[in-house]
């Protein structure tokens, strides 16, 4: 004899809000109809701790042979009871097969949604960290496509579900899987009109598009009406982060490095957040369909702060040369392969120096003072007054010493700003000029370039620190923008057979410092290859400039590209 509850079971299935507690009491031997999830769209809203959802899990475990892990699964759920939905799209779920069954049975997919016209692209900003605005969690985060805020989960006890009821905002996108859902109904929206949002959230490039980037001369128009050039977008200065912005804009001109990071498959094996944040920033800078004409490097800066242990942080001005050196070495360390110890960083920037170090022999002078060995030959190294040490040393950047500025003023009572040709300070690497160093110990150094990199980074040592303050050398450096021929000024090794000597370089980025030492700000001149035009970039300010203006500033760091 059927009970009253069993007679009314069909009626309960058709209701809009079924009583999940009473459904648990149904006869375990009679499985629910397969069409139940699609007849009742709100069935998908059951969160991970609902009784009905637990019954679904039991049935799936029986079907997939996973019943033996039920206790572990339940404990795993209890660790996620803080308003989160157990994400059925999680790739890390050990019960992936069971989740695929659950996904196909529970989530209804629709192409038409009556709320698509409420999507407001003007307020969408995916440059910030993917954290829930309520719980501050980065697990299972959705963006409201109506107001742009981030919320966690989409189950009945989640913050996104609550927001959909309180604010009447119904369209949400999962920031990891890029799937769009309608809440509180819970069905997935599959509409091509939302593809532009997915492309802004995660810009994509094919290898054909990457190959054509330097040939594109077209401007792009953002939704806010601003025009911008892909690759020439301004970067927000969050708080004294101009040293990061000029470094990023300079590295965006290095074609092999840019092309490598535009294709995420190239570094999919890497688990470093810094590498992936740098790749995301690169794709956003070169994306041609942005919603706004600038990019915020907020997520990248957070990764930098964590990876550098707050050596470089928001709100504290730092040196772009130090940041460039740290960034390149860190990216190389994260990307290198264990066998070859090589990476895209070393392929672009690594050269080699021959270093000859002359160290005074203290033992020799002590013997001279004591009158020992005065009449003996000093052919052995230990008996010489100078010990020579020769080694080969790789480099990513060359530091150039500026001559000291004059101490006197001219007849107009103004400071004389000296000028020095770049070739004069490059003689430091001709293998003959002696450089005196006092740290870690007194020595005389000679440097000679034995292998040139594809991209040469030069750093002018403009700042010197003492115990009291920082001094800035205002000397201007005269340098060619095109056709820097190194072989005329420094000796270079002979090329291998069937190879020609590539010693001619073109400038592609020039970072300058304006203002007083310890204060001031940084800006950068970069070249757009498609038109061979120069642009001045300072945070959000981007303007075209003349090549002659590039050399009329206190240059601090340069990147030269080797001519092929």
XYZ file of C-alpha atoms in Angstrom, residues 134-516:
383
model
C 32.586 39.371 0.039
C 34.607 36.367 1.215
C 37.948 37.455 -0.357
C 38.411 33.882 -1.574
C 39.916 33.045 -4.965
C 38.115 29.687 -5.250
C 35.304 29.299 -7.755
C 34.884 33.032 -8.464
C 32.227 34.426 -10.799
C 31.947 37.926 -12.248
C 28.551 39.597 -12.407
C 28.211 40.800 -15.996
C 25.702 43.463 -14.927
C 27.700 45.343 -12.262
C 31.213 43.872 -12.747
C 31.697 42.680 -9.146
C 33.233 39.332 -8.248
C 31.367 36.750 -6.180
C 32.077 33.209 -5.089
C 30.101 30.117 -6.128
C 26.657 29.771 -7.688
C 24.927 27.357 -5.286
C 21.967 28.368 -3.115
C 24.213 29.398 -0.213
C 26.799 31.184 -2.340
C 27.462 34.902 -2.549
C 26.720 35.068 -6.283
C 23.328 33.414 -5.752
C 22.514 35.862 -2.941
C 23.566 38.812 -5.091
C 21.338 37.631 -7.938
C 18.309 37.680 -5.626
C 19.108 40.929 -3.825
C 20.249 43.029 -6.805
C 18.307 41.341 -9.593
C 21.490 40.687 -11.579
C 21.225 37.372 -13.388
C 24.196 36.810 -15.742
C 27.531 35.544 -14.346
C 30.740 34.222 -15.881
C 33.110 31.774 -14.224
C 36.506 33.501 -14.293
C 38.370 30.217 -14.711
C 36.234 28.100 -17.029
C 34.718 31.118 -18.901
C 31.264 29.492 -18.741
C 28.293 31.848 -18.383
C 25.334 31.041 -16.121
C 21.966 32.573 -15.339
C 21.188 32.854 -11.627
C 19.096 31.998 -9.707
C 17.746 29.709 -12.454
C 21.106 27.955 -12.687
C 21.255 27.077 -16.397
C 24.300 27.658 -18.595
C 24.079 30.247 -21.367
C 25.703 29.334 -24.658
C 25.396 32.418 -26.835
C 28.020 33.660 -29.376
C 27.308 37.264 -28.384
C 29.283 36.651 -25.177
C 32.482 35.644 -26.990
C 33.860 39.191 -26.893
C 33.699 39.093 -23.083
C 35.595 35.796 -23.048
C 38.263 37.286 -25.304
C 38.751 40.244 -22.956
C 38.859 37.938 -19.930
C 41.432 35.696 -21.597
C 42.821 37.105 -24.876
C 43.747 34.482 -27.451
C 46.199 34.567 -30.322
C 46.798 32.062 -33.073
C 50.320 31.614 -34.362
C 49.269 33.241 -37.639
C 48.033 36.314 -35.760
C 51.262 36.488 -33.795
C 53.312 36.425 -36.998
C 51.299 39.351 -38.406
C 51.480 41.608 -35.333
C 54.415 43.677 -36.557
C 52.671 44.267 -39.888
C 49.440 45.609 -38.420
C 49.016 49.381 -38.810
C 45.357 49.638 -37.798
C 44.135 51.420 -34.711
C 41.586 49.795 -32.419
C 38.630 51.480 -30.755
C 37.670 50.538 -27.208
C 34.112 50.521 -25.867
C 34.763 53.766 -23.995
C 35.385 55.474 -27.334
C 39.154 55.784 -26.975
C 41.452 54.799 -29.829
C 44.589 52.783 -29.132
C 47.296 50.875 -30.936
C 47.591 47.202 -29.936
C 50.910 46.890 -28.138
C 51.025 50.627 -27.444
C 48.440 50.850 -24.674
C 49.081 52.814 -21.504
C 49.625 51.080 -18.163
C 48.061 52.287 -14.927
C 50.486 53.655 -12.360
C 48.838 52.098 -9.309
C 51.128 53.860 -6.834
C 54.728 54.686 -7.735
C 54.932 51.723 -10.081
C 56.301 53.627 -13.078
C 59.540 51.602 -12.759
C 57.495 48.473 -13.557
C 55.574 50.115 -16.405
C 58.668 51.280 -18.313
C 60.273 47.847 -17.910
C 57.187 46.057 -19.238
C 56.802 48.458 -22.180
C 60.457 47.902 -23.096
C 60.205 44.112 -22.987
C 57.087 44.238 -25.177
C 59.366 45.352 -28.061
C 61.468 42.172 -27.845
C 59.738 40.167 -30.571
C 60.762 36.563 -29.656
C 59.944 37.169 -25.980
C 56.565 38.703 -26.839
C 55.673 35.917 -29.283
C 56.616 33.275 -26.725
C 54.295 34.676 -24.050
C 51.406 35.327 -26.461
C 50.958 31.536 -26.826
C 50.182 30.015 -23.379
C 50.973 26.510 -24.630
C 54.666 27.492 -24.644
C 54.779 27.684 -20.838
C 51.908 25.444 -19.838
C 54.314 23.138 -17.977
C 55.495 26.019 -15.769
C 53.817 26.348 -12.382
C 55.158 29.808 -11.537
C 52.363 32.402 -11.024
C 54.790 35.128 -12.128
C 55.248 33.508 -15.555
C 51.501 33.140 -16.126
C 50.731 36.683 -14.911
C 53.413 38.057 -17.245
C 51.868 36.082 -20.111
C 48.376 37.407 -19.320
C 49.674 40.973 -19.217
C 51.450 40.496 -22.557
C 48.267 39.197 -24.204
C 46.189 42.072 -22.818
C 48.665 44.687 -24.053
C 48.610 43.270 -27.597
C 44.879 42.451 -27.690
C 42.990 44.341 -30.419
C 39.497 44.121 -28.869
C 39.843 45.577 -25.387
C 36.920 47.239 -23.645
C 39.137 50.154 -22.596
C 42.206 51.836 -24.008
C 44.558 50.999 -21.135
C 45.627 48.010 -19.073
C 46.145 47.699 -15.323
C 49.106 45.487 -14.306
C 47.513 44.805 -10.904
C 47.639 40.993 -11.014
C 51.208 41.040 -12.332
C 52.280 43.393 -9.530
C 50.770 41.097 -6.933
C 52.750 38.195 -8.387
C 55.907 40.357 -8.357
C 55.418 41.281 -4.699
C 55.018 37.634 -3.727
C 57.877 36.293 -5.860
C 60.311 39.044 -4.758
C 59.252 38.767 -1.086
C 58.177 42.440 -1.220
C 61.510 43.658 -2.528
C 59.441 45.334 -5.254
C 56.034 46.447 -4.063
C 53.215 48.856 -4.757
C 53.771 52.247 -3.121
C 57.577 52.108 -3.025
C 59.652 53.539 -5.870
C 62.379 51.219 -7.119
C 65.059 51.131 -9.777
C 64.014 49.791 -13.212
C 67.516 48.391 -13.749
C 67.289 46.334 -10.560
C 63.772 45.283 -11.460
C 64.758 44.316 -15.003
C 67.662 42.217 -13.721
C 65.491 40.499 -11.095
C 62.617 39.880 -13.517
C 64.770 38.344 -16.258
C 66.647 36.084 -13.856
C 63.439 34.986 -12.105
C 61.619 34.265 -15.364
C 64.614 32.286 -16.588
C 64.759 30.285 -13.375
C 61.061 29.426 -13.689
C 61.169 28.606 -17.406
C 64.498 26.846 -17.833
C 64.690 23.175 -18.689
C 66.840 21.055 -16.403
C 68.852 19.486 -19.217
C 69.985 22.499 -21.213
C 69.609 25.262 -18.589
C 68.200 27.429 -21.366
C 65.080 29.529 -21.756
C 63.577 32.203 -23.982
C 65.221 34.768 -21.663
C 68.741 33.466 -22.267
C 68.044 32.991 -25.977
C 67.227 36.695 -26.297
C 69.534 38.483 -23.856
C 72.473 36.315 -22.836
C 75.933 37.249 -24.038
C 79.394 36.380 -22.774
C 82.334 38.352 -21.392
C 85.969 37.493 -20.875
C 87.008 38.979 -17.540
C 90.663 39.450 -16.586
C 91.137 40.312 -12.922
C 94.448 41.679 -11.571
C 94.648 41.217 -7.797
C 97.585 42.585 -5.775
C 99.585 39.771 -4.180
C 99.821 40.662 -0.498
C 102.251 37.832 0.167
C 104.669 39.204 -2.443
C 104.766 42.668 -0.857
C 105.210 41.212 2.620
C 108.241 39.267 1.418
C 109.652 42.385 -0.254
C 109.363 44.294 2.990
C 111.127 41.493 4.880
C 113.938 41.342 2.329
C 113.097 37.795 1.225
C 113.363 36.585 -2.348
C 114.631 39.972 -3.629
C 117.238 38.390 -5.864
C 115.076 35.496 -7.077
C 113.130 35.363 -10.302
C 109.380 35.918 -9.934
C 108.107 33.806 -12.770
C 105.617 31.818 -10.725
C 102.268 33.362 -10.022
C 102.667 33.130 -6.255
C 105.872 35.168 -6.503
C 104.416 37.881 -8.765
C 103.213 41.226 -7.460
C 99.900 40.706 -9.301
C 97.757 37.597 -9.539
C 95.876 37.241 -12.836
C 92.514 35.501 -12.951
C 90.784 34.960 -16.308
C 87.271 33.620 -16.658
C 84.290 33.599 -18.982
C 81.160 35.152 -17.554
C 77.629 35.242 -19.045
C 75.694 38.495 -18.878
C 72.155 39.744 -19.489
C 72.981 43.440 -19.182
C 76.084 45.614 -19.568
C 76.737 48.471 -17.136
C 78.430 51.571 -18.568
C 80.262 54.153 -16.423
C 79.581 57.840 -17.062
C 82.403 60.400 -16.687
C 82.027 62.633 -13.622
C 80.285 65.977 -14.256
C 82.338 69.187 -14.042
C 82.474 70.986 -10.716
C 82.441 74.521 -12.103
C 79.766 76.671 -13.724
C 80.005 78.468 -17.041
C 80.026 82.242 -17.604
C 76.224 82.305 -17.434
C 76.376 80.912 -13.880
C 74.715 77.723 -14.984
C 75.838 74.178 -14.490
C 77.621 72.727 -17.460
C 75.884 69.570 -18.601
C 78.535 67.496 -20.329
C 77.907 65.122 -23.184
C 79.685 61.894 -23.959
C 79.430 59.659 -27.030
C 78.201 56.143 -26.400
C 81.300 54.778 -28.123
C 83.566 56.341 -25.490
C 81.910 54.558 -22.583
C 81.663 51.315 -24.594
C 85.493 51.152 -24.567
C 85.119 49.594 -21.124
C 84.589 46.322 -22.994
C 87.492 46.517 -25.468
C 89.676 44.204 -23.366
C 92.334 46.889 -22.734
C 90.724 49.622 -20.647
C 91.323 49.013 -16.943
C 88.453 49.456 -14.487
C 89.269 49.883 -10.814
C 87.009 48.094 -8.350
C 87.139 48.032 -4.543
C 84.472 45.410 -3.800
C 84.614 42.634 -2.807
C 88.341 43.459 -2.823
C 90.633 45.871 -4.583
C 91.332 44.754 -8.128
C 91.917 45.954 -11.671
C 89.430 44.559 -14.177
C 89.474 44.250 -17.945
C 86.426 43.150 -19.932
C 86.073 41.866 -23.479
C 82.888 40.773 -25.235
C 83.267 37.237 -26.580
C 79.660 36.649 -27.655
C 76.991 39.203 -28.523
C 73.337 38.591 -27.634
C 70.439 39.026 -30.003
C 69.105 41.825 -27.798
C 71.665 43.995 -26.030
C 70.646 45.769 -22.794
C 72.829 48.723 -21.780
C 72.623 50.392 -18.370
C 74.104 53.835 -17.686
C 75.364 54.032 -14.098
C 73.744 57.393 -13.437
C 73.173 57.069 -9.686
C 75.792 56.660 -6.978
C 75.053 56.111 -3.289
C 77.130 57.144 -0.315
C 76.479 57.149 3.401
C 74.423 60.326 3.272
C 72.511 60.685 0.012
C 72.123 59.587 -3.614
C 73.873 61.547 -6.357
C 72.750 61.695 -9.968
C 75.107 62.203 -12.872
C 73.377 64.495 -15.425
C 75.778 63.673 -18.284
C 73.946 63.221 -21.584
C 74.853 60.235 -23.731
C 74.923 60.702 -27.497
C 73.917 57.484 -29.234
C 72.635 56.460 -32.668
C 69.014 55.330 -32.963
C 69.861 53.073 -35.911
C 72.962 51.223 -37.100
C 75.037 51.036 -33.920
C 78.154 49.275 -35.246
C 80.022 47.668 -32.357
C 82.934 46.147 -34.259
C 84.360 49.611 -34.938
C 84.823 50.278 -31.215
C 85.295 46.971 -29.436
C 87.090 43.837 -30.674
C 84.722 40.993 -31.371
C 85.417 37.284 -31.862
C 85.572 35.927 -35.375
C 82.319 34.277 -36.486
C 82.069 30.549 -37.091
C 82.174 29.047 -40.551
C 79.166 29.812 -42.768
C 78.162 32.599 -40.376
C 78.521 36.333 -40.716
C 79.435 38.720 -37.937
C 76.264 40.393 -36.680
C 77.539 43.433 -34.824
C 75.078 46.100 -35.998
C 72.180 47.045 -33.713
C 69.059 49.230 -33.805
C 67.551 50.879 -30.736
C 64.037 49.646 -29.843
C 63.549 51.003 -26.279
C 65.101 53.825 -24.264
C 64.218 54.356 -20.575
C 64.968 57.818 -19.152
C 64.797 59.359 -15.682
C 63.536 62.891 -15.043
C 63.858 64.791 -11.787
C 65.993 64.607 -8.687
